[in-house]
PDB file of C-alpha atoms in Angstrom:
ATOM      1  CA  THR A   1     -83.007 -74.537  48.910  1.00  0.00           C
ATOM      2  CA  VAL A   2     -81.159 -76.880  46.506  1.00  0.00           C
ATOM      3  CA  SER A   3     -84.233 -77.098  44.029  1.00  0.00           C
ATOM      4  CA  ALA A   4     -84.515 -73.022  44.524  1.00  0.00           C
ATOM      5  CA  HIS A   5     -81.094 -72.725  43.411  1.00  0.00           C
ATOM      6  CA  LEU A   6     -81.093 -75.128  40.854  1.00  0.00           C
ATOM      7  CA  ALA A   7     -83.981 -73.755  39.036  1.00  0.00           C
ATOM      8  CA  ALA A   8     -82.117 -70.132  38.917  1.00  0.00           C
ATOM      9  CA  ILE A   9     -79.392 -71.744  37.553  1.00  0.00           C
ATOM     10  CA  LEU A  10     -81.565 -73.254  34.906  1.00  0.00           C
ATOM     11  CA  VAL A  11     -83.767 -70.111  34.165  1.00  0.00           C
ATOM     12  CA  SER A  12     -80.329 -67.780  33.334  1.00  0.00           C
ATOM     13  CA  ALA A  13     -79.022 -70.086  31.213  1.00  0.00           C
ATOM     14  CA  ALA A  14     -82.603 -70.225  29.373  1.00  0.00           C
ATOM     15  CA  VAL A  15     -82.194 -66.529  29.038  1.00  0.00           C
ATOM     16  CA  ALA A  16     -78.526 -66.168  28.749  1.00  0.00           C
ATOM     17  CA  LEU A  17     -78.979 -66.103  25.086  1.00  0.00           C
ATOM     18  CA  PRO A  18     -81.378 -63.518  24.980  1.00  0.00           C
ATOM     19  CA  VAL A  19     -79.754 -61.541  27.540  1.00  0.00           C
ATOM     20  CA  ALA A  20     -76.863 -61.058  25.321  1.00  0.00           C
ATOM     21  CA  ILE A  21     -78.490 -60.392  22.230  1.00  0.00           C
ATOM     22  CA  THR A  22     -80.179 -57.378  24.020  1.00  0.00           C
ATOM     23  CA  GLY A  23     -77.272 -55.678  25.248  1.00  0.00           C
ATOM     24  CA  TRP A  24     -75.717 -55.978  22.222  1.00  0.00           C
ATOM     25  CA  SER A  25     -78.996 -54.997  19.722  1.00  0.00           C
ATOM     26  CA  LEU A  26     -79.528 -51.892  21.780  1.00  0.00           C
ATOM     27  CA  PRO A  27     -80.570 -49.187  22.128  1.00  0.00           C
ATOM     28  CA  ASP A  28     -80.910 -49.250  18.011  1.00  0.00           C
ATOM     29  CA  ARG A  29     -83.799 -52.152  18.373  1.00  0.00           C
ATOM     30  CA  TRP A  30     -84.590 -54.983  20.785  1.00  0.00           C
ATOM     31  CA  PHE A  31     -83.417 -57.806  18.282  1.00  0.00           C
ATOM     32  CA  ASP A  32     -80.468 -57.205  15.658  1.00  0.00           C
ATOM     33  CA  PRO A  33     -79.848 -60.282  13.728  1.00  0.00           C
ATOM     34  CA  ALA A  34     -75.710 -59.159  12.664  1.00  0.00           C
ATOM     35  CA  VAL A  35     -75.139 -59.628  17.008  1.00  0.00           C
ATOM     36  CA  LEU A  36     -75.389 -63.479  16.376  1.00  0.00           C
ATOM     37  CA  ALA A  37     -71.823 -63.408  14.875  1.00  0.00           C
ATOM     38  CA  ARG A  38     -70.713 -61.135  17.449  1.00  0.00           C
ATOM     39  CA  LEU A  39     -71.590 -63.840  19.743  1.00  0.00           C
ATOM     40  CA  ARG A  40     -69.122 -66.152  18.914  1.00  0.00           C
ATOM     41  CA  HIS A  41     -66.326 -63.573  19.906  1.00  0.00           C
ATOM     42  CA  PRO A  42     -64.764 -63.520  22.999  1.00  0.00           C
ATOM     43  CA  SER A  43     -66.415 -60.881  24.472  1.00  0.00           C
ATOM     44  CA  GLY A  44     -69.896 -62.204  23.095  1.00  0.00           C
ATOM     45  CA  LEU A  45     -68.799 -65.550  25.029  1.00  0.00           C
ATOM     46  CA  VAL A  46     -68.763 -63.151  27.916  1.00  0.00           C
ATOM     47  CA  SER A  47     -71.709 -61.653  26.930  1.00  0.00           C
ATOM     48  CA  VAL A  48     -74.228 -65.321  27.060  1.00  0.00           C
ATOM     49  CA  ALA A  49     -71.990 -66.563  30.070  1.00  0.00           C
ATOM     50  CA  LEU A  50     -72.932 -63.647  32.485  1.00  0.00           C
ATOM     51  CA  PRO A  51     -76.304 -64.411  32.907  1.00  0.00           C
ATOM     52  CA  VAL A  52     -75.488 -68.170  33.854  1.00  0.00           C
ATOM     53  CA  LEU A  53     -72.781 -66.696  36.939  1.00  0.00           C
ATOM     54  CA  CYS A  54     -75.767 -64.482  37.753  1.00  0.00           C
ATOM     55  CA  GLY A  55     -78.060 -67.005  38.582  1.00  0.00           C
ATOM     56  CA  LEU A  56     -75.399 -69.131  40.275  1.00  0.00           C
ATOM     57  CA  TRP A  57     -74.584 -66.223  42.118  1.00  0.00           C
ATOM     58  CA  ALA A  58     -78.010 -65.140  43.475  1.00  0.00           C
ATOM     59  CA  GLY A  59     -79.269 -69.105  44.131  1.00  0.00           C
ATOM     60  CA  ALA A  60     -76.137 -68.994  46.483  1.00  0.00           C
ATOM     61  CA  THR A  61     -76.582 -65.454  48.396  1.00  0.00           C
ATOM     62  CA  VAL A  62     -80.496 -64.807  48.180  1.00  0.00           C
ATOM     63  CA  PRO A  63     -83.321 -66.329  50.422  1.00  0.00           C
ATOM     64  CA  ASP A  64     -85.474 -68.136  47.500  1.00  0.00           C
ATOM     65  CA  HIS A  65     -88.944 -65.235  48.147  1.00  0.00           C
ATOM     66  CA  ALA A  66     -86.455 -62.920  47.174  1.00  0.00           C
ATOM     67  CA  LEU A  67     -84.789 -64.976  44.272  1.00  0.00           C
ATOM     68  CA  PRO A  68     -86.789 -64.117  41.396  1.00  0.00           C
ATOM     69  CA  GLY A  69     -86.490 -60.276  41.734  1.00  0.00           C
ATOM     70  CA  MET A  70     -82.907 -60.644  41.991  1.00  0.00           C
ATOM     71  CA  LEU A  71     -82.582 -62.751  39.028  1.00  0.00           C
ATOM     72  CA  ILE A  72     -84.505 -60.102  37.061  1.00  0.00           C
ATOM     73  CA  LEU A  73     -82.254 -57.498  38.681  1.00  0.00           C
ATOM     74  CA  GLY A  74     -79.025 -58.889  37.556  1.00  0.00           C
ATOM     75  CA  TRP A  75     -79.530 -59.815  34.145  1.00  0.00           C
ATOM     76  CA  THR A  76     -81.103 -56.365  33.541  1.00  0.00           C
ATOM     77  CA  LEU A  77     -77.703 -54.413  35.100  1.00  0.00           C
ATOM     78  CA  ILE A  78     -76.037 -56.836  32.814  1.00  0.00           C
ATOM     79  CA  ALA A  79     -78.018 -56.198  29.598  1.00  0.00           C
ATOM     80  CA  LEU A  80     -77.404 -52.282  30.504  1.00  0.00           C
ATOM     81  CA  SER A  81     -73.578 -52.766  31.121  1.00  0.00           C
ATOM     82  CA  ILE A  82     -73.381 -54.324  27.929  1.00  0.00           C
ATOM     83  CA  VAL A  83     -75.232 -51.674  26.063  1.00  0.00           C
ATOM     84  CA  ASP A  84     -73.090 -49.159  28.361  1.00  0.00           C
ATOM     85  CA  ALA A  85     -69.866 -50.381  27.692  1.00  0.00           C
ATOM     86  CA  ARG A  86     -70.663 -50.631  23.502  1.00  0.00           C
ATOM     87  CA  THR A  87     -72.269 -47.195  23.202  1.00  0.00           C
ATOM     88  CA  PHE A  88     -71.992 -44.703  26.233  1.00  0.00           C
ATOM     89  CA  LEU A  89     -75.744 -44.885  26.455  1.00  0.00           C
ATOM     90  CA  LEU A  90     -78.481 -46.326  29.314  1.00  0.00           C
ATOM     91  CA  PRO A  91     -81.426 -46.851  27.261  1.00  0.00           C
ATOM     92  CA  ASP A  92     -84.617 -46.019  28.868  1.00  0.00           C
ATOM     93  CA  GLY A  93     -86.457 -48.923  27.364  1.00  0.00           C
ATOM     94  CA  LEU A  94     -84.109 -51.081  30.348  1.00  0.00           C
ATOM     95  CA  THR A  95     -83.855 -48.623  33.235  1.00  0.00           C
ATOM     96  CA  LEU A  96     -87.423 -46.664  33.271  1.00  0.00           C
ATOM     97  CA  PRO A  97     -89.032 -50.548  33.519  1.00  0.00           C
ATOM     98  CA  LEU A  98     -86.062 -51.532  36.234  1.00  0.00           C
ATOM     99  CA  ILE A  99     -87.591 -48.676  38.065  1.00  0.00           C
ATOM    100  CA  VAL A 100     -90.942 -50.110  37.972  1.00  0.00           C
ATOM    101  CA  VAL A 101     -90.536 -53.081  38.989  1.00  0.00           C
ATOM    102  CA  GLY A 102     -87.558 -52.179  41.687  1.00  0.00           C
ATOM    103  CA  VAL A 103     -90.863 -50.298  43.581  1.00  0.00           C
ATOM    104  CA  LEU A 104     -93.145 -53.162  43.172  1.00  0.00           C
ATOM    105  CA  HIS A 105     -90.833 -55.422  44.554  1.00  0.00           C
ATOM    106  CA  SER A 106     -89.754 -53.424  47.514  1.00  0.00           C
ATOM    107  CA  ALA A 107     -93.661 -53.164  48.051  1.00  0.00           C
ATOM    108  CA  TRP A 108     -93.690 -57.120  47.961  1.00  0.00           C
ATOM    109  CA  ILE A 109     -90.510 -57.889  50.022  1.00  0.00           C
ATOM    110  CA  GLY A 110     -90.700 -55.035  52.459  1.00  0.00           C
ATOM    111  CA  THR A 111     -94.580 -55.385  53.744  1.00  0.00           C
ATOM    112  CA  PRO A 112     -94.588 -57.973  56.250  1.00  0.00           C
ATOM    113  CA  PRO A 113     -96.658 -61.174  56.314  1.00  0.00           C
ATOM    114  CA  GLY A 114    -100.575 -60.072  56.664  1.00  0.00           C
ATOM    115  CA  GLY A 115    -100.118 -56.479  55.493  1.00  0.00           C
ATOM    116  CA  ASP A 116    -103.115 -54.545  53.913  1.00  0.00           C
ATOM    117  CA  ALA A 117    -103.221 -52.528  51.035  1.00  0.00           C
ATOM    118  CA  ARG A 118    -101.509 -49.262  53.064  1.00  0.00           C
ATOM    119  CA  ASP A 119     -98.998 -51.503  54.070  1.00  0.00           C
ATOM    120  CA  TYR A 120     -97.885 -52.190  50.602  1.00  0.00           C
ATOM    121  CA  LEU A 121     -98.669 -48.361  49.040  1.00  0.00           C
ATOM    122  CA  VAL A 122     -96.399 -47.369  52.194  1.00  0.00           C
ATOM    123  CA  GLU A 123     -93.273 -49.225  50.888  1.00  0.00           C
ATOM    124  CA  ALA A 124     -93.921 -48.228  47.769  1.00  0.00           C
ATOM    125  CA  ALA A 125     -94.062 -44.752  48.399  1.00  0.00           C
ATOM    126  CA  TRP A 126     -90.729 -45.140  50.292  1.00  0.00           C
ATOM    127  CA  SER A 127     -89.217 -47.040  47.173  1.00  0.00           C
ATOM    128  CA  LEU A 128     -90.125 -44.011  45.341  1.00  0.00           C
ATOM    129  CA  ALA A 129     -88.764 -41.472  47.051  1.00  0.00           C
ATOM    130  CA  ALA A 130     -85.527 -43.693  47.347  1.00  0.00           C
ATOM    131  CA  ALA A 131     -85.089 -43.681  43.508  1.00  0.00           C
ATOM    132  CA  ALA A 132     -86.252 -39.856  43.156  1.00  0.00           C
ATOM    133  CA  ALA A 133     -83.262 -38.939  45.653  1.00  0.00           C
ATOM    134  CA  GLY A 134     -81.098 -41.083  43.732  1.00  0.00           C
ATOM    135  CA  PHE A 135     -82.087 -39.728  40.225  1.00  0.00           C
ATOM    136  CA  LEU A 136     -81.716 -36.459  41.986  1.00  0.00           C
ATOM    137  CA  PHE A 137     -78.243 -37.027  43.360  1.00  0.00           C
ATOM    138  CA  MET A 138     -76.835 -37.990  39.879  1.00  0.00           C
ATOM    139  CA  ALA A 139     -78.412 -35.742  38.141  1.00  0.00           C
ATOM    140  CA  VAL A 140     -76.612 -32.685  40.839  1.00  0.00           C
ATOM    141  CA  ILE A 141     -73.798 -34.522  39.530  1.00  0.00           C
ATOM    142  CA  ALA A 142     -73.511 -34.670  35.919  1.00  0.00           C
ATOM    143  CA  ARG A 143     -74.645 -30.810  36.282  1.00  0.00           C
ATOM    144  CA  THR A 144     -71.909 -29.699  38.537  1.00  0.00           C
ATOM    145  CA  PHE A 145     -69.687 -31.776  35.874  1.00  0.00           C
ATOM    146  CA  ARG A 146     -70.639 -30.389  32.986  1.00  0.00           C
ATOM    147  CA  GLN A 147     -70.567 -26.615  34.254  1.00  0.00           C
ATOM    148  CA  VAL A 148     -66.576 -27.532  36.018  1.00  0.00           C
ATOM    149  CA  ARG A 149     -65.295 -29.010  33.047  1.00  0.00           C
ATOM    150  CA  GLY A 150     -66.945 -27.355  30.186  1.00  0.00           C
ATOM    151  CA  MET A 151     -68.269 -31.401  29.034  1.00  0.00           C
ATOM    152  CA  GLU A 152     -70.267 -33.894  29.307  1.00  0.00           C
ATOM    153  CA  GLY A 153     -69.779 -36.655  32.025  1.00  0.00           C
ATOM    154  CA  LEU A 154     -72.367 -38.548  33.410  1.00  0.00           C
ATOM    155  CA  GLY A 155     -75.671 -38.694  31.515  1.00  0.00           C
ATOM    156  CA  LEU A 156     -79.250 -38.724  32.626  1.00  0.00           C
ATOM    157  CA  GLY A 157     -79.259 -42.602  32.082  1.00  0.00           C
ATOM    158  CA  ASP A 158     -76.930 -42.807  34.882  1.00  0.00           C
ATOM    159  CA  ALA A 159     -79.050 -41.022  37.068  1.00  0.00           C
ATOM    160  CA  LYS A 160     -81.809 -43.077  36.302  1.00  0.00           C
ATOM    161  CA  LEU A 161     -80.127 -46.563  36.781  1.00  0.00           C
ATOM    162  CA  LEU A 162     -79.188 -44.892  40.153  1.00  0.00           C
ATOM    163  CA  ALA A 163     -82.883 -44.367  40.237  1.00  0.00           C
ATOM    164  CA  ALA A 164     -83.431 -48.006  40.038  1.00  0.00           C
ATOM    165  CA  ALA A 165     -81.098 -48.732  42.756  1.00  0.00           C
ATOM    166  CA  GLY A 166     -83.208 -46.658  44.877  1.00  0.00           C
ATOM    167  CA  ALA A 167     -86.285 -48.071  43.956  1.00  0.00           C
ATOM    168  CA  TRP A 168     -84.526 -51.686  44.482  1.00  0.00           C
ATOM    169  CA  LEU A 169     -82.607 -51.350  47.674  1.00  0.00           C
ATOM    170  CA  GLY A 170     -83.801 -48.392  49.510  1.00  0.00           C
ATOM    171  CA  LEU A 171     -82.456 -45.113  50.636  1.00  0.00           C
ATOM    172  CA  LEU A 172     -80.126 -45.955  52.815  1.00  0.00           C
ATOM    173  CA  ALA A 173     -78.283 -48.165  50.469  1.00  0.00           C
ATOM    174  CA  LEU A 174     -77.260 -45.229  47.947  1.00  0.00           C
ATOM    175  CA  PRO A 175     -74.298 -44.189  49.217  1.00  0.00           C
ATOM    176  CA  SER A 176     -72.488 -47.493  49.149  1.00  0.00           C
ATOM    177  CA  VAL A 177     -73.475 -47.815  45.327  1.00  0.00           C
ATOM    178  CA  VAL A 178     -72.397 -44.890  44.475  1.00  0.00           C
ATOM    179  CA  LEU A 179     -68.904 -45.334  46.817  1.00  0.00           C
ATOM    180  CA  ILE A 180     -68.185 -48.553  45.361  1.00  0.00           C
ATOM    181  CA  ALA A 181     -68.927 -47.734  41.642  1.00  0.00           C
ATOM    182  CA  ALA A 182     -66.850 -44.375  41.912  1.00  0.00           C
ATOM    183  CA  VAL A 183     -63.506 -46.458  43.358  1.00  0.00           C
ATOM    184  CA  VAL A 184     -63.655 -49.215  41.170  1.00  0.00           C
ATOM    185  CA  ALA A 185     -63.977 -46.883  38.249  1.00  0.00           C
ATOM    186  CA  LEU A 186     -61.598 -44.879  39.304  1.00  0.00           C
ATOM    187  CA  SER A 187     -59.268 -47.632  39.742  1.00  0.00           C
ATOM    188  CA  ALA A 188     -60.317 -49.194  36.225  1.00  0.00           C
ATOM    189  CA  THR A 189     -59.126 -46.079  34.757  1.00  0.00           C
ATOM    190  CA  LEU A 190     -55.640 -45.473  36.303  1.00  0.00           C
ATOM    191  CA  LEU A 191     -54.594 -48.837  35.725  1.00  0.00           C
ATOM    192  CA  LEU A 192     -55.775 -48.608  32.261  1.00  0.00           C
ATOM    193  CA  HIS A 193     -54.469 -45.962  31.786  1.00  0.00           C
ATOM    194  CA  LEU A 194     -51.138 -46.867  33.315  1.00  0.00           C
ATOM    195  CA  LEU A 195     -50.712 -49.827  31.383  1.00  0.00           C
ATOM    196  CA  LEU A 196     -52.486 -48.403  27.557  1.00  0.00           C
ATOM    197  CA  ARG A 197     -52.399 -44.952  27.769  1.00  0.00           C
ATOM    198  CA  ARG A 198     -49.459 -43.108  29.407  1.00  0.00           C
ATOM    199  CA  GLY A 199     -48.771 -40.750  26.971  1.00  0.00           C
ATOM    200  CA  GLN A 200     -52.275 -39.491  26.869  1.00  0.00           C
ATOM    201  CA  PRO A 201     -53.298 -36.911  29.658  1.00  0.00           C
ATOM    202  CA  LEU A 202     -55.366 -38.285  32.375  1.00  0.00           C
ATOM    203  CA  GLY A 203     -58.898 -37.502  32.075  1.00  0.00           C
ATOM    204  CA  THR A 204     -59.312 -37.506  28.485  1.00  0.00           C
ATOM    205  CA  THR A 205     -60.583 -40.411  27.412  1.00  0.00           C
ATOM    206  CA  PRO A 206     -64.467 -41.220  27.796  1.00  0.00           C
ATOM    207  CA  VAL A 207     -65.157 -44.740  30.369  1.00  0.00           C
ATOM    208  CA  PRO A 208     -68.600 -45.904  30.814  1.00  0.00           C
ATOM    209  CA  PHE A 209     -69.944 -45.615  34.386  1.00  0.00           C
ATOM    210  CA  GLY A 210     -72.785 -47.591  33.427  1.00  0.00           C
ATOM    211  CA  PRO A 211     -71.193 -50.833  34.304  1.00  0.00           C
ATOM    212  CA  TYR A 212     -69.359 -49.899  37.529  1.00  0.00           C
ATOM    213  CA  LEU A 213     -72.848 -48.560  38.378  1.00  0.00           C
ATOM    214  CA  ALA A 214     -74.593 -51.854  37.503  1.00  0.00           C
ATOM    215  CA  GLY A 215     -71.709 -53.796  39.674  1.00  0.00           C
ATOM    216  CA  ALA A 216     -71.972 -51.438  42.472  1.00  0.00           C
ATOM    217  CA  ILE A 217     -75.855 -52.088  42.588  1.00  0.00           C
ATOM    218  CA  TRP A 218     -75.660 -56.013  42.418  1.00  0.00           C
ATOM    219  CA  ILE A 219     -72.602 -56.177  44.758  1.00  0.00           C
ATOM    220  CA  VAL A 220     -75.622 -54.227  47.675  1.00  0.00           C
ATOM    221  CA  ALA A 221     -77.951 -56.137  46.721  1.00  0.00           C
ATOM    222  CA  LEU A 222     -76.415 -59.660  47.311  1.00  0.00           C
ATOM    223  CA  TYR A 223     -75.236 -58.364  50.482  1.00  0.00           C
ATOM    224  CA  GLY A 224     -76.244 -55.282  51.821  1.00  0.00           C
ATOM    225  CA  PRO A 225     -74.862 -51.483  52.529  1.00  0.00           C
ATOM    226  CA  LEU A 226     -71.004 -50.594  53.473  1.00  0.00           C
ATOM    227  CA  SER A 227     -70.669 -50.849  57.464  1.00  0.00           C
ATOM    228  CA  LEU A 228     -68.517 -48.911  59.562  1.00  0.00           C
ATOM    229  CA  THR A 229     -68.481 -51.388  62.359  1.00  0.00           C
TER     230      THR A 229
END
């Protein structure tokens, strides 16, 4: 509805600065006064604008009953993306609560009206199972990459973020999240290499995967998994 859409925009505008500050302050602390000066630069202004865009996008796409949860998901993904782009870290202080809230959100959304406590527990169990599957899949990929290449590629922070994707979106959504994130990350890396790093060997420059994973989670949360039909 119009009122829910307007509320999503207003609340997102209210939290835009705290979300940006969190993204620029972590993982060292939750609030670093020095980041206020950085928010005046173009990258900082983009950081403040992203939560407002999140509210606009979710308000125009998500049903009213699911809107609060999607906003929380979007704001957290934005903060995580900023942190990872800066530091190549995805702090537990954001990823672990995101998993917990995702389980609760899935139990609430997935349980039909009139359901009892058992129905909520079943939905929560499925959400936890999807989170575990997401974590194990990404952890195995990270370990395999480390053994084959002899260097760190993906970290456990990425595994915890994919666990959050499972908690919020369910098991069947995970292949779409991984595929979208991998394709976009590979395309962006190749483009940047051609434009800026042509003289360097391909694959030697570290690339934060968290922002691509976060973007894929957001797309699948709004529009659902990829379909072959």
